[in-house]
PDB file of C-alpha atoms in Angstrom:
ATOM      1  CA  MET A 182      41.690  -2.892   1.318  1.00 43.00           C
ATOM      2  CA  GLU A 183      40.572  -1.694  -2.180  1.00 50.00           C
ATOM      3  CA  ASP A 184      37.529  -0.231  -0.696  1.00 55.00           C
ATOM      4  CA  ASP A 185      39.764   1.877   1.804  1.00 54.00           C
ATOM      5  CA  GLU A 186      42.036   3.022  -0.690  1.00 52.00           C
ATOM      6  CA  ASP A 187      39.179   4.216  -3.013  1.00 77.00           C
ATOM      7  CA  LEU A 188      37.769   6.280  -0.155  1.00 78.00           C
ATOM      8  CA  GLU A 189      41.321   7.609   0.997  1.00 84.00           C
ATOM      9  CA  THR A 190      41.619   8.493  -2.762  1.00 86.00           C
ATOM     10  CA  LEU A 191      38.312  10.223  -2.610  1.00 84.00           C
ATOM     11  CA  GLY A 192      38.985  11.883   0.079  1.00 85.00           C
ATOM     12  CA  GLU A 193      42.063  13.180  -0.726  1.00 90.00           C
ATOM     13  CA  LYS A 194      40.672  14.788  -3.883  1.00 89.00           C
ATOM     14  CA  LEU A 195      37.704  16.236  -2.055  1.00 89.00           C
ATOM     15  CA  TYR A 196      40.238  17.764   0.527  1.00 90.00           C
ATOM     16  CA  ASP A 197      41.907  19.235  -2.187  1.00 91.00           C
ATOM     17  CA  LEU A 198      38.742  20.893  -3.514  1.00 90.00           C
ATOM     18  CA  ILE A 199      37.265  21.976  -0.331  1.00 88.00           C
ATOM     19  CA  TYR A 200      40.792  23.722   0.849  1.00 90.00           C
ATOM     20  CA  PRO A 201      40.635  26.574  -0.989  1.00 89.00           C
ATOM     21  CA  LYS A 202      36.968  27.383  -0.006  1.00 86.00           C
ATOM     22  CA  TYR A 203      37.202  26.527   3.605  1.00 87.00           C
ATOM     23  CA  THR A 204      40.687  26.499   4.703  1.00 85.00           C
ATOM     24  CA  GLU A 205      40.270  25.781   8.535  1.00 87.00           C
ATOM     25  CA  MET A 206      37.242  23.473   8.286  1.00 87.00           C
ATOM     26  CA  THR A 207      38.525  21.705   5.562  1.00 87.00           C
ATOM     27  CA  PRO A 208      39.268  18.285   7.566  1.00 88.00           C
ATOM     28  CA  LYS A 209      36.237  18.555   9.326  1.00 88.00           C
ATOM     29  CA  LEU A 210      33.981  19.233   6.028  1.00 87.00           C
ATOM     30  CA  THR A 211      36.007  16.488   4.121  1.00 86.00           C
ATOM     31  CA  GLY A 212      35.214  13.651   7.066  1.00 86.00           C
ATOM     32  CA  MET A 213      31.300  14.612   7.028  1.00 84.00           C
ATOM     33  CA  LEU A 214      31.117  14.268   3.117  1.00 84.00           C
ATOM     34  CA  LEU A 215      32.985  11.076   3.236  1.00 83.00           C
ATOM     35  CA  GLU A 216      30.185   9.470   5.283  1.00 82.00           C
ATOM     36  CA  LEU A 217      27.887   9.716   2.347  1.00 80.00           C
ATOM     37  CA  PRO A 218      28.009   6.748  -0.435  1.00 77.00           C
ATOM     38  CA  ALA A 219      30.913   6.799  -2.095  1.00 79.00           C
ATOM     39  CA  SER A 220      28.773   7.162  -5.466  1.00 78.00           C
ATOM     40  CA  VAL A 221      27.468  10.405  -4.562  1.00 82.00           C
ATOM     41  CA  VAL A 222      30.987  11.911  -3.438  1.00 83.00           C
ATOM     42  CA  SER A 223      32.481  10.816  -6.740  1.00 85.00           C
ATOM     43  CA  GLN A 224      29.634  12.858  -8.492  1.00 84.00           C
ATOM     44  CA  MET A 225      30.674  15.786  -6.395  1.00 84.00           C
ATOM     45  CA  LEU A 226      34.319  15.824  -7.743  1.00 87.00           C
ATOM     46  CA  TYR A 227      32.929  16.525 -11.333  1.00 87.00           C
ATOM     47  CA  ASP A 228      29.769  18.825 -10.169  1.00 85.00           C
ATOM     48  CA  GLU A 229      30.712  21.924  -8.694  1.00 85.00           C
ATOM     49  CA  GLY A 230      26.756  23.124  -7.875  1.00 85.00           C
ATOM     50  CA  LEU A 231      26.118  19.587  -6.079  1.00 85.00           C
ATOM     51  CA  LEU A 232      29.427  19.803  -4.082  1.00 85.00           C
ATOM     52  CA  ASN A 233      28.655  23.429  -2.934  1.00 87.00           C
ATOM     53  CA  LYS A 234      25.050  22.201  -1.743  1.00 86.00           C
ATOM     54  CA  ALA A 235      26.651  19.322   0.303  1.00 85.00           C
ATOM     55  CA  LEU A 236      29.034  21.817   1.978  1.00 87.00           C
ATOM     56  CA  GLU A 237      26.338  24.495   2.784  1.00 86.00           C
ATOM     57  CA  ARG A 238      24.518  21.872   4.460  1.00 83.00           C
ATOM     58  CA  ALA A 239      27.335  20.375   6.398  1.00 82.00           C
ATOM     59  CA  LEU A 240      28.346  23.757   7.405  1.00 84.00           C
ATOM     60  CA  THR A 241      24.639  24.396   8.515  1.00 82.00           C
ATOM     61  CA  ALA A 242      24.732  20.985  10.188  1.00 78.00           C
ATOM     62  CA  LEU A 243      28.354  22.181  12.194  1.00 77.00           C
ATOM     63  CA  THR A 244      26.582  25.414  13.460  1.00 75.00           C
ATOM     64  CA  SER A 245      23.240  24.066  14.240  1.00 65.00           C
ATOM     65  CA  PRO A 246      22.897  23.914  18.282  1.00 55.00           C
ATOM     66  CA  ASP A 247      20.655  20.639  17.602  1.00 52.00           C
ATOM     67  CA  ASN A 248      24.065  18.770  16.176  1.00 48.00           C
ATOM     68  CA  SER A 249      25.981  19.053  19.377  1.00 45.00           C
ATOM     69  CA  GLU A 250      24.561  15.694  20.484  1.00 44.00           C
ATOM     70  CA  PRO A 251      23.630  12.755  18.011  1.00 44.00           C
ATOM     71  CA  VAL A 252      20.900  10.803  18.270  1.00 41.00           C
ATOM     72  CA  SER A 253      21.602   7.261  19.200  1.00 41.00           C
ATOM     73  CA  HIS A 254      19.038   5.905  21.461  1.00 39.00           C
ATOM     74  CA  THR A 255      15.568   4.934  21.270  1.00 40.00           C
ATOM     75  CA  ASP A 256      14.820   7.250  24.259  1.00 41.00           C
ATOM     76  CA  ASP A 257      16.139  10.263  22.607  1.00 44.00           C
ATOM     77  CA  ALA A 258      14.425   9.038  19.300  1.00 42.00           C
ATOM     78  CA  ALA A 259      11.026  10.229  21.020  1.00 43.00           C
ATOM     79  CA  SER A 260      12.268  13.624  21.520  1.00 45.00           C
ATOM     80  CA  VAL A 261      13.257  14.018  17.853  1.00 49.00           C
ATOM     81  CA  SER A 262      10.519  15.952  16.136  1.00 56.00           C
ATOM     82  CA  SER A 263       9.230  14.364  12.510  1.00 59.00           C
ATOM     83  CA  ASP A 264      10.033  17.670  10.785  1.00 64.00           C
ATOM     84  CA  SER A 265      13.561  17.664  11.847  1.00 69.00           C
ATOM     85  CA  LEU A 266      13.960  14.356  10.745  1.00 69.00           C
ATOM     86  CA  GLY A 267      11.996  15.102   7.640  1.00 78.00           C
ATOM     87  CA  GLU A 268      14.333  18.043   6.963  1.00 79.00           C
ATOM     88  CA  GLN A 269      17.820  15.896   7.561  1.00 77.00           C
ATOM     89  CA  LEU A 270      16.227  13.158   5.322  1.00 80.00           C
ATOM     90  CA  TYR A 271      15.252  15.720   2.508  1.00 83.00           C
ATOM     91  CA  ASP A 272      18.517  17.136   2.328  1.00 80.00           C
ATOM     92  CA  LEU A 273      20.436  13.721   1.951  1.00 82.00           C
ATOM     93  CA  ILE A 274      18.293  12.555  -0.676  1.00 84.00           C
ATOM     94  CA  ASP A 275      18.334  15.721  -2.586  1.00 81.00           C
ATOM     95  CA  LEU A 276      22.073  14.841  -2.808  1.00 80.00           C
ATOM     96  CA  TYR A 277      20.994  11.985  -5.252  1.00 79.00           C
ATOM     97  CA  ASN A 278      19.548  14.180  -7.870  1.00 77.00           C
ATOM     98  CA  THR A 279      16.850  11.830  -8.525  1.00 79.00           C
ATOM     99  CA  GLY A 280      14.071  14.300  -9.468  1.00 82.00           C
ATOM    100  CA  HIS A 281      11.679  13.002  -7.066  1.00 85.00           C
ATOM    101  CA  THR A 282      13.438  14.365  -3.745  1.00 84.00           C
ATOM    102  CA  GLN A 283       9.973  15.324  -1.981  1.00 85.00           C
ATOM    103  CA  LYS A 284       7.942  12.473  -2.927  1.00 86.00           C
ATOM    104  CA  ILE A 285      10.679   9.696  -1.850  1.00 88.00           C
ATOM    105  CA  THR A 286      10.912  11.727   1.274  1.00 85.00           C
ATOM    106  CA  GLY A 287       7.671  11.564   2.306  1.00 85.00           C
ATOM    107  CA  MET A 288       7.735   7.708   1.536  1.00 85.00           C
ATOM    108  CA  LEU A 289      10.658   7.051   3.662  1.00 84.00           C
ATOM    109  CA  LEU A 290       8.953   9.425   6.347  1.00 82.00           C
ATOM    110  CA  GLU A 291       5.833   6.825   6.466  1.00 81.00           C
ATOM    111  CA  GLN A 292       8.252   4.468   8.419  1.00 81.00           C
ATOM    112  CA  LYS A 293       8.413   4.357  11.956  1.00 80.00           C
ATOM    113  CA  LYS A 294      10.466   7.188  13.470  1.00 78.00           C
ATOM    114  CA  GLU A 295      13.495   4.622  14.642  1.00 79.00           C
ATOM    115  CA  ALA A 296      13.962   3.387  11.069  1.00 81.00           C
ATOM    116  CA  VAL A 297      14.291   7.141   9.832  1.00 80.00           C
ATOM    117  CA  LEU A 298      16.544   7.567  12.376  1.00 81.00           C
ATOM    118  CA  GLN A 299      18.731   4.516  10.991  1.00 80.00           C
ATOM    119  CA  LEU A 300      18.539   5.817   7.688  1.00 80.00           C
ATOM    120  CA  LEU A 301      20.159   9.097   8.710  1.00 76.00           C
ATOM    121  CA  SER A 302      23.009   7.195  10.181  1.00 74.00           C
ATOM    122  CA  ASP A 303      23.422   4.429   7.496  1.00 77.00           C
ATOM    123  CA  HIS A 304      23.660   5.889   4.381  1.00 76.00           C
ATOM    124  CA  SER A 305      24.419   2.754   2.345  1.00 80.00           C
ATOM    125  CA  LEU A 306      21.074   1.601   3.600  1.00 84.00           C
ATOM    126  CA  LEU A 307      19.622   5.330   2.695  1.00 83.00           C
ATOM    127  CA  GLU A 308      21.233   4.685  -0.782  1.00 84.00           C
ATOM    128  CA  GLU A 309      19.064   1.270  -0.994  1.00 86.00           C
ATOM    129  CA  GLN A 310      16.040   2.783   0.137  1.00 86.00           C
ATOM    130  CA  VAL A 311      16.161   5.545  -2.186  1.00 87.00           C
ATOM    131  CA  ASN A 312      16.780   3.221  -5.423  1.00 87.00           C
ATOM    132  CA  ILE A 313      13.861   1.025  -4.453  1.00 88.00           C
ATOM    133  CA  ALA A 314      11.688   4.198  -3.942  1.00 87.00           C
ATOM    134  CA  VAL A 315      12.853   5.526  -7.362  1.00 87.00           C
ATOM    135  CA  LYS A 316      11.523   2.159  -9.049  1.00 87.00           C
ATOM    136  CA  THR A 317       8.598   2.372  -7.263  1.00 86.00           C
ATOM    137  CA  LEU A 318       7.807   5.925  -8.562  1.00 85.00           C
ATOM    138  CA  GLN A 319       8.953   4.790 -11.834  1.00 85.00           C
ATOM    139  CA  GLU A 320       6.682   1.401 -12.120  1.00 81.00           C
ATOM    140  CA  GLN A 321       3.529   3.624 -10.657  1.00 79.00           C
ATOM    141  CA  GLY A 322       4.209   6.097 -13.452  1.00 74.00           C
ATOM    142  CA  ASP A 323       4.209   3.422 -15.985  1.00 63.00           C
ATOM    143  CA  GLU A 324       0.939   2.169 -14.599  1.00 57.00           C
ATOM    144  CA  GLU A 325      -0.587   5.669 -15.098  1.00 55.00           C
ATOM    145  CA  THR A 326       0.388   6.227 -18.224  1.00 49.00           C
ATOM    146  CA  ASP A 327       1.686   4.372 -21.367  1.00 45.00           C
ATOM    147  CA  VAL A 328       3.773   7.608 -22.637  1.00 45.00           C
ATOM    148  CA  SER A 329       6.726   8.311 -19.825  1.00 45.00           C
ATOM    149  CA  ASP A 330       6.487  12.226 -20.366  1.00 51.00           C
ATOM    150  CA  GLY A 331       9.728  13.425 -18.854  1.00 53.00           C
ATOM    151  CA  SER A 332       8.672  17.019 -18.949  1.00 55.00           C
ATOM    152  CA  ASP A 333       5.836  16.199 -16.686  1.00 58.00           C
ATOM    153  CA  ARG A 334       8.244  14.699 -14.109  1.00 60.00           C
ATOM    154  CA  GLU A 335      10.230  17.707 -14.174  1.00 64.00           C
ATOM    155  CA  GLU A 336       7.135  19.649 -13.841  1.00 67.00           C
ATOM    156  CA  ALA A 337       6.098  17.378 -10.561  1.00 67.00           C
ATOM    157  CA  GLU A 338       9.224  18.037  -9.149  1.00 72.00           C
ATOM    158  CA  SER A 339       9.237  21.851  -9.966  1.00 73.00           C
ATOM    159  CA  ILE A 340       6.049  21.969  -8.203  1.00 76.00           C
ATOM    160  CA  GLY A 341       7.092  20.356  -5.093  1.00 77.00           C
ATOM    161  CA  GLU A 342      10.354  22.721  -4.585  1.00 79.00           C
ATOM    162  CA  THR A 343       7.965  25.721  -5.136  1.00 80.00           C
ATOM    163  CA  LEU A 344       5.512  24.286  -2.606  1.00 78.00           C
ATOM    164  CA  PHE A 345       7.874  23.538   0.033  1.00 81.00           C
ATOM    165  CA  SER A 346       9.502  27.052  -0.536  1.00 80.00           C
ATOM    166  CA  VAL A 347       5.865  28.770  -0.219  1.00 80.00           C
ATOM    167  CA  VAL A 348       5.126  26.161   2.752  1.00 79.00           C
ATOM    168  CA  HIS A 349       8.306  27.201   4.534  1.00 79.00           C
ATOM    169  CA  GLN A 350       7.252  30.469   4.904  1.00 80.00           C
ATOM    170  CA  LEU A 351       3.931  29.944   5.928  1.00 80.00           C
ATOM    171  CA  ASP A 352       4.877  26.857   8.601  1.00 78.00           C
ATOM    172  CA  PRO A 353       8.948  26.362   9.077  1.00 76.00           C
ATOM    173  CA  THR A 354       8.185  23.954  11.793  1.00 76.00           C
ATOM    174  CA  HIS A 355       6.290  21.435   9.835  1.00 75.00           C
ATOM    175  CA  CYS A 356       7.202  22.608   5.954  1.00 76.00           C
ATOM    176  CA  ALA A 357       8.615  19.162   5.280  1.00 82.00           C
ATOM    177  CA  ASP A 358       5.885  17.121   6.636  1.00 81.00           C
ATOM    178  CA  ILE A 359       2.925  19.413   5.540  1.00 81.00           C
ATOM    179  CA  THR A 360       4.776  19.528   1.861  1.00 81.00           C
ATOM    180  CA  GLY A 361       5.122  15.485   1.845  1.00 81.00           C
ATOM    181  CA  MET A 362       1.305  15.685   2.326  1.00 80.00           C
ATOM    182  CA  LEU A 363       0.126  18.170  -0.065  1.00 80.00           C
ATOM    183  CA  LEU A 364       1.892  16.435  -2.761  1.00 80.00           C
ATOM    184  CA  GLU A 365      -0.222  13.566  -2.545  1.00 80.00           C
ATOM    185  CA  MET A 366      -3.116  15.625  -4.122  1.00 76.00           C
ATOM    186  CA  ASP A 367      -3.633  15.991  -7.847  1.00 74.00           C
ATOM    187  CA  SER A 368      -1.345  18.295  -9.650  1.00 74.00           C
ATOM    188  CA  ARG A 369      -4.232  20.483 -10.955  1.00 76.00           C
ATOM    189  CA  MET A 370      -5.308  20.982  -7.440  1.00 78.00           C
ATOM    190  CA  LEU A 371      -1.339  21.958  -6.510  1.00 78.00           C
ATOM    191  CA  LYS A 372      -1.639  24.321  -9.286  1.00 79.00           C
ATOM    192  CA  GLN A 373      -4.901  25.929  -8.078  1.00 79.00           C
ATOM    193  CA  ILE A 374      -3.334  25.986  -4.598  1.00 78.00           C
ATOM    194  CA  LEU A 375      -0.289  27.654  -5.291  1.00 79.00           C
ATOM    195  CA  SER A 376      -1.964  30.121  -7.445  1.00 81.00           C
ATOM    196  CA  ASP A 377      -4.585  31.134  -4.820  1.00 80.00           C
ATOM    197  CA  ARG A 378      -2.864  32.111  -1.473  1.00 79.00           C
ATOM    198  CA  SER A 379      -6.106  31.698   0.583  1.00 79.00           C
ATOM    199  CA  MET A 380      -6.725  28.025  -0.381  1.00 82.00           C
ATOM    200  CA  LEU A 381      -2.679  27.524   0.227  1.00 81.00           C
ATOM    201  CA  GLU A 382      -3.304  28.667   3.766  1.00 84.00           C
ATOM    202  CA  VAL A 383      -6.402  26.719   4.414  1.00 83.00           C
ATOM    203  CA  ALA A 384      -4.708  23.719   2.888  1.00 83.00           C
ATOM    204  CA  VAL A 385      -1.573  24.297   4.955  1.00 82.00           C
ATOM    205  CA  GLN A 386      -3.468  24.579   8.245  1.00 83.00           C
ATOM    206  CA  ARG A 387      -5.385  21.454   7.631  1.00 83.00           C
ATOM    207  CA  ALA A 388      -2.221  19.420   7.257  1.00 80.00           C
ATOM    208  CA  LYS A 389      -0.839  20.850  10.481  1.00 79.00           C
ATOM    209  CA  SER A 390      -4.194  20.186  12.155  1.00 79.00           C
ATOM    210  CA  ALA A 391      -3.665  16.598  11.105  1.00 78.00           C
ATOM    211  CA  LEU A 392      -0.257  16.556  11.776  1.00 72.00           C
ATOM    212  CA  GLU A 393      -0.899  17.510  15.454  1.00 72.00           C
ATOM    213  CA  GLY A 394      -3.884  15.374  15.694  1.00 67.00           C
ATOM    214  CA  ASP A 395      -2.006  12.380  14.366  1.00 52.00           C
ATOM    215  CA  LEU A 396      -4.812  12.236  11.861  1.00 44.00           C
ATOM    216  CA  SER A 397      -4.741  10.835   8.452  1.00 46.00           C
ATOM    217  CA  LEU A 398      -4.977  13.589   5.663  1.00 43.00           C
ATOM    218  CA  THR A 399      -7.059  12.835   2.666  1.00 44.00           C
ATOM    219  CA  HIS A 400      -7.471  14.136  -0.973  1.00 46.00           C
ATOM    220  CA  SER A 401     -11.518  14.583   0.028  1.00 47.00           C
ATOM    221  CA  GLU A 402     -10.684  16.643   2.840  1.00 51.00           C
ATOM    222  CA  MET A 403      -8.362  18.958   1.009  1.00 52.00           C
ATOM    223  CA  SER A 404     -10.835  19.275  -1.510  1.00 51.00           C
ATOM    224  CA  GLU A 405     -13.735  20.462   0.780  1.00 51.00           C
TER     225      GLU A 405
END
């Protein structure tokens, strides 16, 4: 009962914040945001930027023709593109403000499509997986260097966001998957690619070819 009361309280506060901006759609938008983990919803109440970002994505989902019929069966799962799943997963993970959205999305997309679909429908499970991924990334960071440099992590995330934006211009259909693959490269190589348009186009084309051929893209292939 206590959890229900907490959810109801969050819903009322969220409704009051959304109503002045989207009066006619307030009930629908409130319901959609309440599907997110309570911790994320609570943060939205005090972070207008996070709330606006979530509302924009909810509105996009509402106006998207792909939103008319939710995927609920294994047969349907086969028809959902990996890039579409990647974009949906990216949007949800980005709400957690981990600073590692790109990498975590790439990590979770390595699972089978059915598992990814379950993450999209079960936000408690998604939150658990995100926390595990964050811990894994932190452990990897500790192994790579004894000094934890926050600025490096911010720089890596910044590169990821820039890369996603540029790749989206070149190939909006596969941008999420391609960005995840390119982020496995060395940061110095990524900076070089971002500064050289021709190198970027070659890297994107190779990543796309690997995706279409269901091949594994390796660092050596990207460096040739």
